[in-house]
Coordinates of C-alpha atoms and ligand atoms in Angstrom, one line a residue:
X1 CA 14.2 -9.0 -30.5
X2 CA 12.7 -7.9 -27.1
X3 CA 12.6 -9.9 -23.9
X4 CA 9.2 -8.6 -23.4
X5 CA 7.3 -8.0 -27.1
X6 CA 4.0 -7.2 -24.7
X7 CA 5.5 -4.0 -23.6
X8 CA 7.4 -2.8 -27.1
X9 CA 6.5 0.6 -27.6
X10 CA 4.7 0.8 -24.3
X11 CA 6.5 1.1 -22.0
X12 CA 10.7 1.3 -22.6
X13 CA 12.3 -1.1 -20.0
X14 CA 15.7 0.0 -18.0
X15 CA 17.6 -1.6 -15.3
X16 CA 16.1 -4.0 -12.5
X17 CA 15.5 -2.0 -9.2
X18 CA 14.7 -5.4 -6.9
X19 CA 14.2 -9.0 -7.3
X20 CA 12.0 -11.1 -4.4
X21 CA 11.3 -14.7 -4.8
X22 CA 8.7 -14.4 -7.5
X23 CA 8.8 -11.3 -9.3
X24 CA 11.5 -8.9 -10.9
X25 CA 11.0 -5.3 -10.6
X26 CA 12.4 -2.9 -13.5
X27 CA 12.0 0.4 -13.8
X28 CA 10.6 1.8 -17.1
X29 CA 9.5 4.7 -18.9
X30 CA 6.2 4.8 -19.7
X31 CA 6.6 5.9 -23.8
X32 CA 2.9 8.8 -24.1
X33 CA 3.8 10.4 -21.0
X34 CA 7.5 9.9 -20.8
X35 CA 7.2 9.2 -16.8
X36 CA 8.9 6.8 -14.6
X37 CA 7.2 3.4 -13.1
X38 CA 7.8 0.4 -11.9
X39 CA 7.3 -2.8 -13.4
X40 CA 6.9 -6.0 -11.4
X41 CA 7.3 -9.1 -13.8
X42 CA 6.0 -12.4 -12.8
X43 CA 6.5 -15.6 -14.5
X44 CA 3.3 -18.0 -13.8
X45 CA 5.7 -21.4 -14.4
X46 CA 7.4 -20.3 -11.0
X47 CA 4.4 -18.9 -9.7
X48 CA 2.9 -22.1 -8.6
X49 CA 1.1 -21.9 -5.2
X50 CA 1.9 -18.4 -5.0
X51 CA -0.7 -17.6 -8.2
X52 CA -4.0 -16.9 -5.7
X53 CA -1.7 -14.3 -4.0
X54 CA -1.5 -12.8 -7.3
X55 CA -5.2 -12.7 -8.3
X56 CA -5.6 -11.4 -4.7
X57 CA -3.5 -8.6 -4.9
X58 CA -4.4 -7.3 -8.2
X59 CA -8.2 -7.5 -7.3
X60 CA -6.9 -5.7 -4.2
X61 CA -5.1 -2.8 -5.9
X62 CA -7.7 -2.5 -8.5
X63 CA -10.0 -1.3 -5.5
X64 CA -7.5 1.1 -3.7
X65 CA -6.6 4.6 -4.6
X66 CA -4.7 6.7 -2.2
X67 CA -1.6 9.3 -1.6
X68 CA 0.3 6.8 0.6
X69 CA -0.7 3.5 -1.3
X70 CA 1.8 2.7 -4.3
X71 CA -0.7 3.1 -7.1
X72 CA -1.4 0.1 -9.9
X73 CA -1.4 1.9 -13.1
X74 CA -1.6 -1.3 -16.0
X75 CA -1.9 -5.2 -15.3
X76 CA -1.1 -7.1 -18.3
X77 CA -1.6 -11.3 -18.5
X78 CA -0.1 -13.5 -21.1
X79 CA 0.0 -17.1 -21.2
X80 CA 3.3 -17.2 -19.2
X81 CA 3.6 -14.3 -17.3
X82 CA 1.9 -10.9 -15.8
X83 CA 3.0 -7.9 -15.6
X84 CA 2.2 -5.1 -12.8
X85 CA 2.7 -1.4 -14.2
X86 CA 3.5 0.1 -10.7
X87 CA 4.0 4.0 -9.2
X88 CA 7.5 5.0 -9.1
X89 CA 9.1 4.8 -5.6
X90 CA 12.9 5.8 -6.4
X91 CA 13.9 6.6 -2.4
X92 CA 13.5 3.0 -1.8
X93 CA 12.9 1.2 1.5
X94 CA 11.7 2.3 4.8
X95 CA 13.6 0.0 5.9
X96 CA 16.7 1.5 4.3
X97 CA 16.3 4.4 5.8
X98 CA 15.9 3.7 9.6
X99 CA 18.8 1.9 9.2
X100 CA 20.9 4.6 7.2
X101 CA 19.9 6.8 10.0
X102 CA 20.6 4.0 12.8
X103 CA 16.6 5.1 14.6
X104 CA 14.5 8.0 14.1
X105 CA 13.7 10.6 16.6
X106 CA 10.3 11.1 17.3
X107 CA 9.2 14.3 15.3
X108 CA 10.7 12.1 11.9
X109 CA 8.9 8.9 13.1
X110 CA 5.8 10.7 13.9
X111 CA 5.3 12.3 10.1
X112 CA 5.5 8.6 8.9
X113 CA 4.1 7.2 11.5
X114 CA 0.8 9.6 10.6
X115 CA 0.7 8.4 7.2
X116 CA 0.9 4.6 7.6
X117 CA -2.2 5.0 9.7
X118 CA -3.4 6.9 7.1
X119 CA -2.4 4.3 4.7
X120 CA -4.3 1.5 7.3
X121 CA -7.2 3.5 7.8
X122 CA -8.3 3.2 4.2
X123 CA -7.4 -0.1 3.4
X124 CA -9.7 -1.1 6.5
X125 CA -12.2 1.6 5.6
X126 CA -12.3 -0.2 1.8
X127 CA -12.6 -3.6 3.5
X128 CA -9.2 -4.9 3.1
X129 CA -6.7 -5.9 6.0
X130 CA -2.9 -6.0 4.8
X131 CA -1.5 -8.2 7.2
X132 CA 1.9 -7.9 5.6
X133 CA 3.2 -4.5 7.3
X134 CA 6.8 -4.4 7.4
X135 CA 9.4 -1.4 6.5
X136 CA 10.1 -3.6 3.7
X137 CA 6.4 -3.2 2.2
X138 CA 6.9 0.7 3.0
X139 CA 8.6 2.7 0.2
X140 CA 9.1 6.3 0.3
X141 CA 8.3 8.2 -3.3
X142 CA 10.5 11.0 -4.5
X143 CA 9.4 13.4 -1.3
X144 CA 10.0 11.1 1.0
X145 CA 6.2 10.3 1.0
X146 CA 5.3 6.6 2.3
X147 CA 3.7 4.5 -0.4
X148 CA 2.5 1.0 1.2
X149 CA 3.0 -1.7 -1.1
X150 CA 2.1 -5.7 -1.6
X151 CA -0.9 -7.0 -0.9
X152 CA -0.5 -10.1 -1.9
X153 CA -1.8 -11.3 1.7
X154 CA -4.5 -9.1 2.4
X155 CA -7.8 -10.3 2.9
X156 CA -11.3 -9.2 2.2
X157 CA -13.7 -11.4 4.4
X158 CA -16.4 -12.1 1.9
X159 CA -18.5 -8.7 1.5
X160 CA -16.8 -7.2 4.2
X161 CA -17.8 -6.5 7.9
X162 CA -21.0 -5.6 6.9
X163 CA -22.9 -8.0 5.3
X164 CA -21.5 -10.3 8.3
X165 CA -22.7 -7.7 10.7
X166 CA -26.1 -7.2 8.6
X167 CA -26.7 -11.2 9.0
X168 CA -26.1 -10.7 12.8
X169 CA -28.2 -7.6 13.1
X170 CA -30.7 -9.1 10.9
X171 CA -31.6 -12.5 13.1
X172 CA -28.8 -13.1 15.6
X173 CA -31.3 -15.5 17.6
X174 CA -30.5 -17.6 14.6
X175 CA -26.9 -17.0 13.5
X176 CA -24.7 -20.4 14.3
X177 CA -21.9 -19.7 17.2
X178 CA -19.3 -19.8 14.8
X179 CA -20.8 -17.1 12.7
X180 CA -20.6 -15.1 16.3
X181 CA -17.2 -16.1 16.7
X182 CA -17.0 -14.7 12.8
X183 CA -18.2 -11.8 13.9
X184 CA -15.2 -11.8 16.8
X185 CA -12.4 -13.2 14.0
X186 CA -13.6 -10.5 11.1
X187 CA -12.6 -8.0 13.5
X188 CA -9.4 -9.3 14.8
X189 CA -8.3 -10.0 11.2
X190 CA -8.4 -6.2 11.4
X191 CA -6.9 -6.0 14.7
X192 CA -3.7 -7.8 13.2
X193 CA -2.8 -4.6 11.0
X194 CA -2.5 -2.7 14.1
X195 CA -0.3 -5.6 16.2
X196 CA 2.4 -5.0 13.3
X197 CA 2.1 -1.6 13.4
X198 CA 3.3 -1.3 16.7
X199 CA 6.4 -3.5 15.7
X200 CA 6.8 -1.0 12.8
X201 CA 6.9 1.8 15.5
X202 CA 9.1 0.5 17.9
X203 CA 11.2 -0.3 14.9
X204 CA 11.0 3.6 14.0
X205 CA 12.3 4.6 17.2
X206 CA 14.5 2.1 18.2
X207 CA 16.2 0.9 15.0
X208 CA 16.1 -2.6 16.0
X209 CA 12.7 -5.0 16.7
X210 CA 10.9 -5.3 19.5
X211 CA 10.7 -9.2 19.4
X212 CA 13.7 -10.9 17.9
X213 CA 15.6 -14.3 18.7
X214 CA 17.2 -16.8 16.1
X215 CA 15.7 -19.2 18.0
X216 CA 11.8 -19.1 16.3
X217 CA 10.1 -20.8 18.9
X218 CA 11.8 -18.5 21.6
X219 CA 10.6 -15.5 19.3
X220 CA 6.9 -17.3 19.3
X221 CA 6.7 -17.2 22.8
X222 CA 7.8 -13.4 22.9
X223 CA 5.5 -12.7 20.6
X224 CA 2.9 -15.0 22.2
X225 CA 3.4 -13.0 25.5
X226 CA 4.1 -9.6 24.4
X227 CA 7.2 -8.9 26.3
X228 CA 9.6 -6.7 25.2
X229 CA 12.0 -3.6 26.7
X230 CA 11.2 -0.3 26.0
X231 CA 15.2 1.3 25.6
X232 CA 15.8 4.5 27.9
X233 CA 15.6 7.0 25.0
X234 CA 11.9 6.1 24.5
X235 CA 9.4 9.0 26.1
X236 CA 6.1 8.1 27.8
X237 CA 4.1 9.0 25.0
X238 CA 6.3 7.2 22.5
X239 CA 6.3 3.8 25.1
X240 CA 2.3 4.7 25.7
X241 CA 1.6 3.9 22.1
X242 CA 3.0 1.5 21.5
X243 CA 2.2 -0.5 24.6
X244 CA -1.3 0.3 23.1
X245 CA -0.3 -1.1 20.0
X246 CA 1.1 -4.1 21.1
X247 CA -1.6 -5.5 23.4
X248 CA -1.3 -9.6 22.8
X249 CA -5.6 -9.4 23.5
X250 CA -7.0 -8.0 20.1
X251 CA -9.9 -6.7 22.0
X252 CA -7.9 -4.5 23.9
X253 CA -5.2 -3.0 21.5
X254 CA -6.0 0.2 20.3
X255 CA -8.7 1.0 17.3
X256 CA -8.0 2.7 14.4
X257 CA -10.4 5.8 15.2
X258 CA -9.0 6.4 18.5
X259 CA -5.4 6.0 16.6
X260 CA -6.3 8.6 14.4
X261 CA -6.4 10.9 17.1
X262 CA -4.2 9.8 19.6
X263 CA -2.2 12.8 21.3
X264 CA 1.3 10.8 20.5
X265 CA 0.0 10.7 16.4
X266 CA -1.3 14.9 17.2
X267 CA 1.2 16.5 19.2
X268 CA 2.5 19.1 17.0
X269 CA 0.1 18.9 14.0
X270 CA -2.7 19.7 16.2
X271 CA -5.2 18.2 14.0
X272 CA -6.3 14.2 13.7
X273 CA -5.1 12.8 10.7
X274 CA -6.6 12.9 7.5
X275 CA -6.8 9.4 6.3
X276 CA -9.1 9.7 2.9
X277 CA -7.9 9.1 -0.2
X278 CA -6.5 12.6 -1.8
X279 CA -7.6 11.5 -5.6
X280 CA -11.2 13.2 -6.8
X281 CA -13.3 10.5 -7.4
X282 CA -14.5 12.4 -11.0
X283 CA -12.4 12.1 -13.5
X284 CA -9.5 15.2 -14.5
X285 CA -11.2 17.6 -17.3
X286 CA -7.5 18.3 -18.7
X287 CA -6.6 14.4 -18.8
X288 CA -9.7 13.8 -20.2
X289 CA -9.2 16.8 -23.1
X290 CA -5.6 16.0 -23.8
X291 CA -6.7 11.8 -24.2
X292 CA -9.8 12.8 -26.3
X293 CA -7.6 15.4 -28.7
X294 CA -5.0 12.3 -29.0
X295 CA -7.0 9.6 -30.1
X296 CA -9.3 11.7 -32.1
X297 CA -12.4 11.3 -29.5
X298 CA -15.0 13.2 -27.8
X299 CA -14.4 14.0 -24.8
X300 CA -18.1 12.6 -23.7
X301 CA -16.5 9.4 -25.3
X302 CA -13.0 9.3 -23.9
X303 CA -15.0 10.0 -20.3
X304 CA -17.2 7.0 -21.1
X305 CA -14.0 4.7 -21.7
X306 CA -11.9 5.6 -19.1
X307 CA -14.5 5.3 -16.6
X308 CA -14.9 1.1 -17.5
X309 CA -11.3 1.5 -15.3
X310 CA -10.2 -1.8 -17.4
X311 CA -6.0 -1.1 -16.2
X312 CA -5.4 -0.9 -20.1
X313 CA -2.9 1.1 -21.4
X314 CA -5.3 3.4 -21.5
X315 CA -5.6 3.7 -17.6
X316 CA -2.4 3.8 -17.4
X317 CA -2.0 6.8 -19.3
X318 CA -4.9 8.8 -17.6
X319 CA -3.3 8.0 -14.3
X320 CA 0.2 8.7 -15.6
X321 CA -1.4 12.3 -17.0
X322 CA -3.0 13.0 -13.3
X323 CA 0.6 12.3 -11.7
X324 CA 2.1 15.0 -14.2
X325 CA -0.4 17.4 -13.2
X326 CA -0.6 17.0 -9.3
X327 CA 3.7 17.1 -9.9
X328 CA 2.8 20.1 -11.7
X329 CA 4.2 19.4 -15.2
X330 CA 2.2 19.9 -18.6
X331 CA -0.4 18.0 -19.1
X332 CA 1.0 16.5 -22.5
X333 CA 1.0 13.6 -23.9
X334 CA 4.4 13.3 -26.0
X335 CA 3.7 11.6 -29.5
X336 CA 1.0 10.5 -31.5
X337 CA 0.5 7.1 -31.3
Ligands
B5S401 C1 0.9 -1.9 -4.8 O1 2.3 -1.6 -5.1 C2 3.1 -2.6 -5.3 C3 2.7 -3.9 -5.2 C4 3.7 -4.9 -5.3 O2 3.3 -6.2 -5.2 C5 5.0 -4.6 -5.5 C6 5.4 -3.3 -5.6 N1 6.7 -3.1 -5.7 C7 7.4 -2.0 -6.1 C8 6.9 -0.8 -6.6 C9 7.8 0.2 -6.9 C10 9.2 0.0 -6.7 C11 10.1 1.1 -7.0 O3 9.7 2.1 -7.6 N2 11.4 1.0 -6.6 C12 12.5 1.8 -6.8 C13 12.5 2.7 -7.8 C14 13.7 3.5 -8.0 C15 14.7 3.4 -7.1 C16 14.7 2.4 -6.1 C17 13.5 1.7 -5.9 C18 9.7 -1.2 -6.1 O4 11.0 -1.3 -5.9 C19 11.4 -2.6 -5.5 C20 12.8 -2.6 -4.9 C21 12.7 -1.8 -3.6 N3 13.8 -2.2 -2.8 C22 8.8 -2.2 -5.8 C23 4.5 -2.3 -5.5

């Protein structure tokens, strides 16, 4: 009898690849395509509190589709527990790897670096802040490719910064102080992203953090001040950006545009990064043909399901079928149903 009936002869479930406070992650093949993903198990009885952060972060991932965010292929609810089909990570942790490699010089730092701003840019661009960057929310997929992951605290100010901004546009001789001061927060809610992204950085090239004490109301006051040594390996441009990064005043640390094409992030690629999402936002003729020849369709009427995006099995497997073909593989699905 299986542990999990909801995934028999969906997905087939192999050895558990990480376990956090709340969730289990397994790794399991999903059974049309035959590829590899990630399954995070949750059990609402321990949930408890933590449930909104689920609802937030599969609203979240539902939204976002992009080359360096880990992709959410399936969600499936039951009484007791969900389950989050997840993109495939197998190098693991960022976090891992800085430390396998003790720190990172800055040409290695500087392709990662490019594509967690990436990463950032879109989430903001979409409305979202993560506010949970940390190596440990950065895996790395089977090219060494950054995938963020978690967003169980992002947040997504109601309607965004502009419906806020619209309202202020609109009449600010009548918009209430605090809605102002809204105005000021929404963006700093923002800003934070970019704070922790300088700790990622220094972390990149230093192997160790740039504020750290056991003591957590020393490391508060750190933190509160912004001090912190810059070791003698770091260049000027390295210590310039991140001293840019970590500016305690929100209103002065550095935006994401000019990030984007900062000369630290564009010395040697030569071009500012290119943060939108990679995925076409029409759907994949040759998914769409091999789905419709599977389940007996039209392709007009396959095109018409997939698009109601309802993270069935059946957008799992149109996702699944886009992977293959953008790893270049067949795209075949393995056995009739
Ligand atoms: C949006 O993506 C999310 C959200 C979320 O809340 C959690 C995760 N967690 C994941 C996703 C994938 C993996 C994974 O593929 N890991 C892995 C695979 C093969 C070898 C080694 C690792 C994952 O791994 C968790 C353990 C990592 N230390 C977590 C994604």
């Amino acid at each position: 009898m299986s542990l999990y009936p909801e995934l028999k002869g969906l997905y087939h479930l192999r050895e558990t690849i990480g376990s956090g406070g709340f969730a289990k992650v397994k790794l399991a093949y999903h059974a049309l395509t035959g590829e590899k993903v990630a399954v995070k198990i949750m059990d609402k009885r321990t949930l408890g509190a933590e449930l909104p952060r689920v609802t937030t972060e599969i609203a979240a991932m539902k939204e976002l589709c992009h080359q360096h965010i880990c992709k959410l292929f399936q969600v499936i609810e039951t009484d007791t527990r969900f389950f989050l089909i997840l993109e495939y990570c197998p190098e693991g942790e960022l976090f891992d790897y800085i430390v396998s490699k003790d720190r990172l010089n800055e040409a290695e730092a500087r392709i990662f670096f490019r594509q967690i701003v990436a990463a950032v840019a879109y989430i903001h661009d979409c409305g979202f802040a993560h506010r949970d960057l940390k190596p440990e929310n950065l895996l790395l997929d089977e090219d060494q490719n950054i995938k963020l992951i978690d967003f169980g605290l992002c947040a997504k100010p109601k309607g965004g910064m502009d419906s806020l901004l619209a309202t202020l546009c609109g009449s600010p001789a009548y918009a209430a102080p605090e809605l102002i001061a809204g105005r000021q927060y929404l963006a700093n809610l923002f800003q934070v992203d970019q704070w922790s992204m300088g700790v990622l950085l220094y972390a990149l090239l230093c192997g160790f953090l740039p504020f750290d004490d056991e003591n957590i109301s020393q490391l508060y006051k750190k933190i509160k001040n912004g001090t912190y040594t810059s070791p003698e390996w770091l260049s000027e441009g390295s210590k310039e950006i991140i001293s840019q990064l970590l500016q305690v005043d929100p209103k002065r640390r550095i935006s994401i545009p000019a990030l984007l094409k900062h000369p630290w992030l564009t010395k040697s690629f030569n071009v500012p990064i290119e943060w939108q999402s990679k995925y076409k936002k029409c759907l994949d003729d040759d998914c769409i043909t091999e789905l419709a020849v599977h389940h007996g369709k039209t392709r007009g009427q396959m095109e018409e399901q997939i698009s109601e995006w309802k993270y069935d099995y059946m957008t799992a497997t149109y996702f699944l079928l886009l992977e293959k073909k953008m790893k270049g593989k067949p795209v075949r699905l393995l056995s009739k149903p």
